[in-house]
Short mmCIF file of C-alpha atoms in Angstrom, two decimals:
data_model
loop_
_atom_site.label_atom_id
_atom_site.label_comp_id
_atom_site.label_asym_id
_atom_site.label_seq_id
_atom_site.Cartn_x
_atom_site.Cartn_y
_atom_site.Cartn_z
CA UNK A 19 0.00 0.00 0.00
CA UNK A 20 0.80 3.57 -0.26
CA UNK A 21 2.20 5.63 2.22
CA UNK A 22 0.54 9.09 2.46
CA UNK A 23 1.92 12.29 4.93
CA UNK A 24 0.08 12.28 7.57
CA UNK A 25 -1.02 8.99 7.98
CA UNK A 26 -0.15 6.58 11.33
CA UNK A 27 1.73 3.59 9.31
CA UNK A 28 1.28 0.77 11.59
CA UNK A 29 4.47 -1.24 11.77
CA UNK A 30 4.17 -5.15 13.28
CA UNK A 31 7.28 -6.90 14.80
CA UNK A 32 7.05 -10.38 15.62
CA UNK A 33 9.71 -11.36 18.09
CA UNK A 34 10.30 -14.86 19.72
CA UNK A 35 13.03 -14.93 22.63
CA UNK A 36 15.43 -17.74 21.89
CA UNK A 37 17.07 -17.52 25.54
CA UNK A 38 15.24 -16.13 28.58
CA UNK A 39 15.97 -12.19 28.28
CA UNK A 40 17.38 -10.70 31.14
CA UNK A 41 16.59 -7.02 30.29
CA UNK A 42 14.14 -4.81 29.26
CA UNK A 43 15.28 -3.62 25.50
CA UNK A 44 13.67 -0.40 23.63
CA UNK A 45 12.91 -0.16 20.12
CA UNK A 46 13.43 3.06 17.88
CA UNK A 47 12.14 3.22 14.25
CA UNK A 48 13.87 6.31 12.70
CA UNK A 49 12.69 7.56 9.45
CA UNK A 50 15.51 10.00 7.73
CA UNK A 51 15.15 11.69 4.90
CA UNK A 52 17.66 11.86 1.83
CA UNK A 53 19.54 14.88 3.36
CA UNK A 54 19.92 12.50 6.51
CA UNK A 55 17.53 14.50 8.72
CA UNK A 56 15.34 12.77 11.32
CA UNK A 57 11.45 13.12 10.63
CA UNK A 58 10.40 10.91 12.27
CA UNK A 59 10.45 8.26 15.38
CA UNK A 60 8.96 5.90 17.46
CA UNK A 61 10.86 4.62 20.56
CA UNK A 62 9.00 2.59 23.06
CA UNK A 63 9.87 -0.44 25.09
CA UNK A 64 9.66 -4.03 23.17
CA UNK A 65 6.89 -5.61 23.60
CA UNK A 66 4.66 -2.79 25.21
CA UNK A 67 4.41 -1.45 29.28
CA UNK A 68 2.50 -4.03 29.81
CA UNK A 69 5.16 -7.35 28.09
CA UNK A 70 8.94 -5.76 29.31
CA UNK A 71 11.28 -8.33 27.35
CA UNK A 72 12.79 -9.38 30.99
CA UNK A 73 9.37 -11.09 31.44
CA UNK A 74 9.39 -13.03 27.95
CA UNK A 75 9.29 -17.10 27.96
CA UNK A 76 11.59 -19.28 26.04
CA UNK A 77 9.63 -20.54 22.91
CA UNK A 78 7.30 -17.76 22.82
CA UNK A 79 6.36 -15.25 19.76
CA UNK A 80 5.47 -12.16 20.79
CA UNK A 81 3.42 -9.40 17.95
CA UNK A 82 4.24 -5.94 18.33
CA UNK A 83 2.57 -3.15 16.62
CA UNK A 84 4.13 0.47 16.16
CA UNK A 85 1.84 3.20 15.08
CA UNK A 86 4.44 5.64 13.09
CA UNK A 87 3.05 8.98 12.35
CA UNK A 88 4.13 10.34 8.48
CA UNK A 89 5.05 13.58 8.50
CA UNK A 90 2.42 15.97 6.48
CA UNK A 91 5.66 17.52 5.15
CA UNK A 92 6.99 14.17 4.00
#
């Protein structure tokens, strides 16, 4: 699909912890442009508030969704 400025583009992740995690990791999706200017990000921790990796089982496969906001300028 199309990507239009000033839409939310929601981005999944699908993780699956091949060890038992021992600490909470944060994800950043950076969008740069061609003069290699941020415009736009999304950091938050992986796998929500509410899933911290540190809690994540062995085995299991974990979706993550990402709402990032296009720029209207974009």
């Amino acid at each position: 699909s199309d990507v239009i400025p000033g839409m939310v583009l929601p981005i999944d992740l699908y993780w699956e912890a091949l060890q038992e995690p021992s600490d909470d990791y944060t994800v950043f999706i950076h969008v740069y442009d061609d003069a290699g200017n941020l415009v736009t990000q999304y950091d938050r921790p992986a796998g929500g508030e509410g899933q911290p990796t540190s809690s994540w089982q062995v085995g299991q496969v974990l979706r993550d969704t990402y709402p990032l906001m296009i720029p209207e300028t974009m």
